[in-house]
Structure formats: C-alpha cells, structure tokens
Amino acid sequence: MAESNVRLPSISIRKGIAWGFSPPYEDTSTLVLTSPEGRFVDIRFPLDYSTLPGRKGFDHHPSYWSFSGRSITRTPQQGSFPAWPYATHSVWQHEIDSRGPGIVDEGDMFDLPNGDSMEVGVMRHPVSGEQSMYKEYWTSPKLAPEYGLGLFPCYVAETVAVQGDTGLPKGRIIRVGPHCQSIRATEPVDVERWTYTYRDEMHQWWDQARYGDLWPTGVSLKEESVSPLAWWLCKKTIQAGDEMDTGDNVWRVIEAWQGP
C-alpha cells in the first residue's frame, strides 16, 4: 500500500458510531481537525457536557475522549485488494490522550455514495472495556471560503521541547479555517474548541466548549485574555517559526498554510 502524509487539511464531524452489529447512535459532539502533514486534534465532548460544571463528571464520563498526534493514511496499490476501490487504511498515533498511553487506533476508511465516509476497526468499548468491532460515520461541513468558512488558513503550533522531555509535545493547537482546537497534557488533559460562526448579527469566534481549567464557555474571542493561544491562531497572521510564551510553555508554529 502507498503511504500518504501530505494532503489538504480536513474538518471531520462524526455522525454516529455502531458497536458490533448494533445500530449507530451519536452521544458526542466530535470534531477532528487534521493538518496537511497529518497532525490532528480529536475532541469528543458528551452531548450533555453543558450540564457538567468544571471538572465534575468528565473524567469518568464514558463518552468523553480527547487526543492528538499524527495520522498516516495508506492507499491500496493496484491488485492489493480489488474488491472495494474506495478504501484506505488509516493509523492515528496518539501523543496526548485523555485516556492514557498505549491505545492502538487504526481503521479502514470507505467512501460512501453521499460523500461521507465510514471507518471500520476494532477498539475498546467505553462501557464494557472489551475489544469490539466498530463502525464510525464521518462527514465534513459545507465550505464557504468567501465567508471565512474554508479549509484555510491552517495553522499548527506545539509546545517547544526542553531538556529532559520525552520528545513528544506537551500541547498542540490546530486551526483549520473556521475551527480551532487545542489540547494540553495536564492532569486532567486540558482542551478547548472555538468556532467562527454567525451570532449576534455578525461572524465571530465563539468558545463552544472547554475542559480542564475552570474557564467560562459560550463567550466570544473579543480579547486576548480570554484565550491567548486561540487569539494567536485565530486573530493574527502568523508564519512557521513564530513563537509565543504562555508562561508555562513556549509554543512554536510548525505548520502555516494559507492555501493549497
């Protein structure tokens, strides 16, 4: 199979998951942002997250999961498996994970006639804890670049390694067009999600959800103090190599894409 690491950035929204041969359902707000070089942030908030104040409940909620790392997609070469021509195999290497290390994450992706995709694989069931076959159904939002709702700009920033680090980033933030997500390897893992959307008669960046620090949700990104990292990627024009010091970490832009 041929391996691919560079591609267009992507915005993926999960529509449902089916375990074994059960019908699909969706109990999360799942958004995955992936850069052209395969770096991603995947955050899965329970749909009832707004009823869980601060840290209460999230650590033990079976639907909550957030992780980040690198993805690799392998496409079939001619003759490798001729039965289904619209298939790829993807591997997601977890570098930061709210459920801890050692999780194997890979699956076969199939294009569906409506433009969505189906992911088929095996992973741990969040309730039973047993390994189980799953099918996840993914879609992408409609794009409107003229309103700032496209795939660009795309920025990725990571924490800068210091002496004694494992070599893996302690934090990553990704912006793909109108969506921005960040994750930090704190205890518990700290995440936030911002979306550029029409509200209060204008397009603004709005905080959809956060977990970790006791920060407010449902606020707009009007001031840098609301979220310095999100302000940096969403409000400023940046380029690869730019750095920002947040006090606890230095962050560096490692990918900056203005267009295909």
mmCIF file of C-alpha atoms in Angstrom:
data_model
loop_
_atom_site.group_PDB
_atom_site.id
_atom_site.type_symbol
_atom_site.label_atom_id
_atom_site.label_comp_id
_atom_site.label_asym_id
_atom_site.label_seq_id
_atom_site.Cartn_x
_atom_site.Cartn_y
_atom_site.Cartn_z
ATOM 1 C CA MET A 1 0.000 0.000 0.000
ATOM 2 C CA ALA A 2 1.229 3.514 -0.794
ATOM 3 C CA GLU A 3 1.651 5.853 2.181
ATOM 4 C CA SER A 4 0.460 9.471 2.251
ATOM 5 C CA ASN A 5 1.412 12.153 4.791
ATOM 6 C CA VAL A 6 0.789 15.448 2.955
ATOM 7 C CA ARG A 7 -2.729 16.399 1.879
ATOM 8 C CA LEU A 8 -5.327 19.106 2.213
ATOM 9 C CA PRO A 9 -6.324 19.999 5.773
ATOM 10 C CA SER A 10 -9.583 18.423 6.846
ATOM 11 C CA ILE A 11 -12.543 19.046 9.141
ATOM 12 C CA SER A 12 -14.303 15.855 10.216
ATOM 13 C CA ILE A 13 -17.548 15.648 12.181
ATOM 14 C CA ARG A 14 -18.763 12.322 13.484
ATOM 15 C CA LYS A 15 -22.400 11.490 12.726
ATOM 16 C CA GLY A 16 -22.599 8.222 14.627
ATOM 17 C CA ILE A 17 -20.943 5.049 15.884
ATOM 18 C CA ALA A 18 -22.139 1.451 15.826
ATOM 19 C CA TRP A 19 -20.653 -1.286 18.035
ATOM 20 C CA GLY A 20 -20.695 -4.824 16.721
ATOM 21 C CA PHE A 21 -23.897 -5.273 14.748
ATOM 22 C CA SER A 22 -25.950 -2.753 16.736
ATOM 23 C CA PRO A 23 -27.493 0.284 15.024
ATOM 24 C CA PRO A 24 -25.472 3.528 15.030
ATOM 25 C CA TYR A 25 -26.061 6.331 17.534
ATOM 26 C CA GLU A 26 -24.347 9.591 18.464
ATOM 27 C CA ASP A 27 -23.876 10.757 22.050
ATOM 28 C CA THR A 28 -20.979 13.162 21.487
ATOM 29 C CA SER A 29 -20.036 16.358 19.742
ATOM 30 C CA THR A 30 -16.953 15.044 17.947
ATOM 31 C CA LEU A 31 -14.723 17.254 15.823
ATOM 32 C CA VAL A 32 -11.380 16.264 14.302
ATOM 33 C CA LEU A 33 -9.038 18.836 12.756
ATOM 34 C CA THR A 34 -6.170 17.478 10.652
ATOM 35 C CA SER A 35 -3.307 19.413 9.066
ATOM 36 C CA PRO A 36 -1.697 18.746 5.665
ATOM 37 C CA GLU A 37 1.200 16.971 7.410
ATOM 38 C CA GLY A 38 -1.116 14.683 9.362
ATOM 39 C CA ARG A 39 -1.136 16.362 12.785
ATOM 40 C CA PHE A 40 -4.570 16.253 14.363
ATOM 41 C CA VAL A 41 -6.625 17.159 17.428
ATOM 42 C CA ASP A 42 -9.667 14.958 18.080
ATOM 43 C CA ILE A 43 -12.075 16.107 20.830
ATOM 44 C CA ARG A 44 -15.237 14.197 21.727
ATOM 45 C CA PHE A 45 -17.448 16.079 24.176
ATOM 46 C CA PRO A 46 -20.509 14.284 25.580
ATOM 47 C CA LEU A 47 -23.663 15.894 24.229
ATOM 48 C CA ASP A 48 -24.671 16.620 27.821
ATOM 49 C CA TYR A 49 -21.336 18.303 28.648
ATOM 50 C CA SER A 50 -23.074 21.614 29.375
ATOM 51 C CA THR A 51 -24.692 20.016 32.445
ATOM 52 C CA LEU A 52 -21.315 19.021 33.900
ATOM 53 C CA PRO A 53 -19.773 22.063 35.614
ATOM 54 C CA GLY A 54 -15.990 22.380 35.562
ATOM 55 C CA ARG A 55 -14.174 19.124 36.178
ATOM 56 C CA LYS A 56 -17.133 17.229 37.649
ATOM 57 C CA GLY A 57 -18.089 14.140 35.735
ATOM 58 C CA PHE A 58 -15.821 14.439 32.708
ATOM 59 C CA ASP A 59 -13.044 12.169 33.964
ATOM 60 C CA HIS A 60 -15.488 9.293 34.331
ATOM 61 C CA HIS A 61 -17.938 10.050 31.532
ATOM 62 C CA PRO A 62 -17.627 7.084 29.099
ATOM 63 C CA SER A 63 -18.283 9.252 26.029
ATOM 64 C CA TYR A 64 -15.601 11.877 26.704
ATOM 65 C CA TRP A 65 -12.302 11.417 24.891
ATOM 66 C CA SER A 66 -9.673 13.833 23.637
ATOM 67 C CA PHE A 67 -6.390 13.021 21.953
ATOM 68 C CA SER A 68 -3.848 14.333 19.493
ATOM 69 C CA GLY A 69 -0.973 13.006 17.432
ATOM 70 C CA ARG A 70 -0.002 12.115 13.875
ATOM 71 C CA SER A 71 -2.076 10.270 11.292
ATOM 72 C CA ILE A 72 -0.869 8.181 8.376
ATOM 73 C CA THR A 73 -3.104 7.089 5.509
ATOM 74 C CA ARG A 74 -2.190 4.180 3.268
ATOM 75 C CA THR A 75 -3.926 3.812 -0.073
ATOM 76 C CA PRO A 76 -4.195 0.456 -1.860
ATOM 77 C CA GLN A 77 -1.867 -0.187 -4.746
ATOM 78 C CA GLN A 78 -3.256 -1.895 -7.799
ATOM 79 C CA GLY A 79 -4.043 -5.538 -7.113
ATOM 80 C CA SER A 80 -3.721 -5.341 -3.299
ATOM 81 C CA PHE A 81 -7.452 -5.684 -2.658
ATOM 82 C CA PRO A 82 -9.613 -5.195 -5.752
ATOM 83 C CA ALA A 83 -12.984 -5.793 -4.067
ATOM 84 C CA TRP A 84 -13.527 -2.144 -2.989
ATOM 85 C CA PRO A 85 -11.699 0.620 -4.872
ATOM 86 C CA TYR A 86 -12.711 3.432 -2.466
ATOM 87 C CA ALA A 87 -10.821 2.295 0.611
ATOM 88 C CA THR A 88 -7.817 3.441 2.607
ATOM 89 C CA HIS A 89 -6.234 2.313 5.848
ATOM 90 C CA SER A 90 -5.526 4.997 8.458
ATOM 91 C CA VAL A 91 -3.390 4.889 11.586
ATOM 92 C CA TRP A 92 -3.687 7.571 14.286
ATOM 93 C CA GLN A 93 -0.649 7.710 16.556
ATOM 94 C CA HIS A 94 -1.676 9.167 19.937
ATOM 95 C CA GLU A 95 0.878 11.511 21.512
ATOM 96 C CA ILE A 96 -1.506 13.127 24.025
ATOM 97 C CA ASP A 97 -4.518 11.136 25.230
ATOM 98 C CA SER A 98 -7.053 11.797 27.995
ATOM 99 C CA ARG A 99 -7.402 8.014 28.466
ATOM 100 C CA GLY A 100 -3.688 7.432 28.898
ATOM 101 C CA PRO A 101 -0.937 5.854 26.752
ATOM 102 C CA GLY A 102 -0.857 2.626 24.805
ATOM 103 C CA ILE A 103 -4.072 2.925 22.784
ATOM 104 C CA VAL A 104 -3.972 1.360 19.304
ATOM 105 C CA ASP A 105 -6.050 3.400 16.877
ATOM 106 C CA GLU A 106 -6.418 2.358 13.254
ATOM 107 C CA GLY A 107 -9.186 1.527 10.831
ATOM 108 C CA ASP A 108 -10.245 1.079 7.231
ATOM 109 C CA MET A 109 -11.971 4.057 5.607
ATOM 110 C CA PHE A 110 -14.651 3.598 2.945
ATOM 111 C CA ASP A 111 -16.135 6.389 0.832
ATOM 112 C CA LEU A 112 -19.930 6.336 0.820
ATOM 113 C CA PRO A 113 -22.135 7.362 -2.138
ATOM 114 C CA ASN A 114 -23.365 10.514 -0.323
ATOM 115 C CA GLY A 115 -19.806 11.844 0.102
ATOM 116 C CA ASP A 116 -19.466 10.795 3.753
ATOM 117 C CA SER A 117 -17.080 8.087 4.917
ATOM 118 C CA MET A 118 -17.338 5.003 7.104
ATOM 119 C CA GLU A 119 -14.488 3.918 9.377
ATOM 120 C CA VAL A 120 -14.335 0.245 10.362
ATOM 121 C CA GLY A 121 -11.999 -1.131 13.008
ATOM 122 C CA VAL A 122 -11.614 -2.660 16.459
ATOM 123 C CA MET A 123 -11.169 -0.752 19.733
ATOM 124 C CA ARG A 124 -12.099 -0.838 23.410
ATOM 125 C CA HIS A 125 -15.790 -0.352 24.149
ATOM 126 C CA PRO A 126 -16.121 2.648 26.517
ATOM 127 C CA VAL A 127 -18.633 0.870 28.790
ATOM 128 C CA SER A 128 -17.723 -2.837 28.710
ATOM 129 C CA GLY A 129 -13.977 -2.303 28.361
ATOM 130 C CA GLU A 130 -13.820 -5.191 25.892
ATOM 131 C CA GLN A 131 -12.291 -5.005 22.408
ATOM 132 C CA SER A 132 -15.125 -4.701 19.919
ATOM 133 C CA MET A 133 -15.678 -4.076 16.222
ATOM 134 C CA TYR A 134 -16.974 -0.589 15.492
ATOM 135 C CA LYS A 135 -18.201 1.473 12.560
ATOM 136 C CA GLU A 136 -17.963 5.266 12.714
ATOM 137 C CA TYR A 137 -19.695 7.548 10.233
ATOM 138 C CA TRP A 138 -17.970 10.818 9.319
ATOM 139 C CA THR A 139 -18.963 13.896 7.356
ATOM 140 C CA SER A 140 -17.406 17.266 6.507
ATOM 141 C CA PRO A 141 -19.150 20.655 6.755
ATOM 142 C CA LYS A 142 -20.116 22.620 3.667
ATOM 143 C CA LEU A 143 -17.439 25.167 2.818
ATOM 144 C CA ALA A 144 -17.958 28.842 2.056
ATOM 145 C CA PRO A 145 -14.480 30.424 1.719
ATOM 146 C CA GLU A 146 -15.985 33.823 0.834
ATOM 147 C CA TYR A 147 -17.322 33.984 4.415
ATOM 148 C CA GLY A 148 -14.153 32.672 6.031
ATOM 149 C CA LEU A 149 -15.581 29.155 6.157
ATOM 150 C CA GLY A 150 -12.995 27.267 4.089
ATOM 151 C CA LEU A 151 -10.045 24.996 4.851
ATOM 152 C CA PHE A 152 -7.546 27.850 5.064
ATOM 153 C CA PRO A 153 -5.705 29.319 6.739
ATOM 154 C CA CYS A 154 -4.436 26.229 8.517
ATOM 155 C CA TYR A 155 -2.020 26.644 11.423
ATOM 156 C CA VAL A 156 -0.445 24.159 13.816
ATOM 157 C CA ALA A 157 1.526 25.115 16.926
ATOM 158 C CA GLU A 158 3.143 22.850 19.500
ATOM 159 C CA THR A 159 4.991 23.256 22.758
ATOM 160 C CA VAL A 160 8.750 23.559 22.373
ATOM 161 C CA ALA A 161 10.652 20.629 23.886
ATOM 162 C CA VAL A 162 13.041 21.394 26.739
ATOM 163 C CA GLN A 163 15.845 19.312 28.207
ATOM 164 C CA GLY A 164 14.506 16.147 29.832
ATOM 165 C CA ASP A 165 11.322 15.967 27.741
ATOM 166 C CA THR A 166 10.250 12.696 26.141
ATOM 167 C CA GLY A 167 10.308 14.302 22.718
ATOM 168 C CA LEU A 168 6.519 14.272 22.425
ATOM 169 C CA PRO A 169 4.699 17.624 22.553
ATOM 170 C CA LYS A 170 3.009 18.631 25.801
ATOM 171 C CA GLY A 171 0.441 20.588 23.869
ATOM 172 C CA ARG A 172 -0.885 21.193 20.365
ATOM 173 C CA ILE A 173 -3.299 23.672 18.855
ATOM 174 C CA ILE A 174 -4.706 23.447 15.326
ATOM 175 C CA ARG A 175 -6.775 25.869 13.320
ATOM 176 C CA VAL A 176 -8.441 24.736 10.098
ATOM 177 C CA GLY A 177 -10.450 27.576 8.575
ATOM 178 C CA PRO A 178 -13.393 28.336 10.899
ATOM 179 C CA HIS A 179 -12.477 25.765 13.580
ATOM 180 C CA CYS A 180 -9.756 25.754 16.227
ATOM 181 C CA GLN A 181 -8.987 23.128 18.891
ATOM 182 C CA SER A 182 -6.225 22.796 21.447
ATOM 183 C CA ILE A 183 -5.069 20.116 23.863
ATOM 184 C CA ARG A 184 -2.528 20.162 26.693
ATOM 185 C CA ALA A 185 -1.094 17.189 28.574
ATOM 186 C CA THR A 186 -2.108 18.394 32.009
ATOM 187 C CA GLU A 187 -3.931 16.390 34.688
ATOM 188 C CA PRO A 188 -6.671 16.126 33.604
ATOM 189 C CA VAL A 189 -5.980 16.821 29.925
ATOM 190 C CA ASP A 190 -6.965 20.393 29.099
ATOM 191 C CA VAL A 191 -8.889 21.055 25.865
ATOM 192 C CA GLU A 192 -10.837 23.832 24.213
ATOM 193 C CA ARG A 193 -12.804 24.324 20.985
ATOM 194 C CA TRP A 194 -13.518 27.555 19.102
ATOM 195 C CA THR A 195 -15.710 28.044 16.030
ATOM 196 C CA TYR A 196 -16.080 31.061 13.734
ATOM 197 C CA THR A 197 -19.826 31.362 13.356
ATOM 198 C CA TYR A 198 -22.618 33.869 12.747
ATOM 199 C CA ARG A 199 -24.068 35.062 16.033
ATOM 200 C CA ASP A 200 -25.352 38.370 17.395
ATOM 201 C CA GLU A 201 -25.675 39.655 13.804
ATOM 202 C CA MET A 202 -22.020 39.150 12.968
ATOM 203 C CA HIS A 203 -19.377 36.465 12.388
ATOM 204 C CA GLN A 204 -17.244 35.935 15.492
ATOM 205 C CA TRP A 205 -15.068 33.297 17.106
ATOM 206 C CA TRP A 206 -17.113 31.586 19.845
ATOM 207 C CA ASP A 207 -15.969 29.257 22.578
ATOM 208 C CA GLN A 208 -18.023 26.091 22.087
ATOM 209 C CA ALA A 209 -16.609 24.057 24.936
ATOM 210 C CA ARG A 210 -13.635 23.710 27.242
ATOM 211 C CA TYR A 211 -12.479 21.230 29.809
ATOM 212 C CA GLY A 212 -9.678 21.418 32.322
ATOM 213 C CA ASP A 213 -9.337 24.886 33.726
ATOM 214 C CA LEU A 214 -12.481 26.415 35.186
ATOM 215 C CA TRP A 215 -12.937 28.739 32.223
ATOM 216 C CA PRO A 216 -16.301 30.050 31.042
ATOM 217 C CA THR A 217 -17.940 28.690 27.907
ATOM 218 C CA GLY A 218 -20.186 30.394 25.409
ATOM 219 C CA VAL A 219 -18.010 33.530 25.196
ATOM 220 C CA SER A 220 -16.612 35.283 22.145
ATOM 221 C CA LEU A 221 -12.932 35.792 21.443
ATOM 222 C CA LYS A 222 -13.084 39.561 21.856
ATOM 223 C CA GLU A 223 -9.956 39.909 23.990
ATOM 224 C CA GLU A 224 -6.615 38.144 24.045
ATOM 225 C CA SER A 225 -7.009 37.389 27.763
ATOM 226 C CA VAL A 226 -9.978 35.105 27.043
ATOM 227 C CA SER A 227 -7.633 32.550 25.458
ATOM 228 C CA PRO A 228 -4.141 33.719 24.439
ATOM 229 C CA LEU A 229 -3.473 30.613 22.319
ATOM 230 C CA ALA A 230 -6.751 30.788 20.418
ATOM 231 C CA TRP A 231 -6.295 34.540 19.942
ATOM 232 C CA TRP A 232 -2.853 33.900 18.473
ATOM 233 C CA LEU A 233 -4.064 31.410 15.845
ATOM 234 C CA CYS A 234 -7.494 32.901 15.153
ATOM 235 C CA LYS A 235 -6.870 36.636 15.281
ATOM 236 C CA LYS A 236 -3.339 37.103 13.975
ATOM 237 C CA THR A 237 -1.471 36.390 10.752
ATOM 238 C CA ILE A 238 1.347 34.042 11.670
ATOM 239 C CA GLN A 239 4.000 32.026 9.877
ATOM 240 C CA ALA A 240 6.066 28.929 10.526
ATOM 241 C CA GLY A 241 8.669 29.525 13.220
ATOM 242 C CA ASP A 242 6.688 32.152 15.141
ATOM 243 C CA GLU A 243 6.701 31.588 18.901
ATOM 244 C CA MET A 244 4.519 32.532 21.854
ATOM 245 C CA ASP A 245 5.348 32.267 25.562
ATOM 246 C CA THR A 246 2.300 31.500 27.725
ATOM 247 C CA GLY A 247 4.287 31.438 30.945
ATOM 248 C CA ASP A 248 4.155 27.674 31.476
ATOM 249 C CA ASN A 249 5.231 26.733 27.935
ATOM 250 C CA VAL A 250 6.719 28.182 24.775
ATOM 251 C CA TRP A 251 4.648 27.400 21.670
ATOM 252 C CA ARG A 252 6.036 27.348 18.126
ATOM 253 C CA VAL A 253 4.194 27.377 14.790
ATOM 254 C CA ILE A 254 5.295 24.272 12.873
ATOM 255 C CA GLU A 255 2.779 24.416 10.013
ATOM 256 C CA ALA A 256 1.330 27.515 8.350
ATOM 257 C CA TRP A 257 -0.760 27.101 5.200
ATOM 258 C CA GLN A 258 -2.551 29.985 3.509
ATOM 259 C CA GLY A 259 -3.897 27.924 0.628
ATOM 260 C CA PRO A 260 -3.462 24.694 -1.332
#
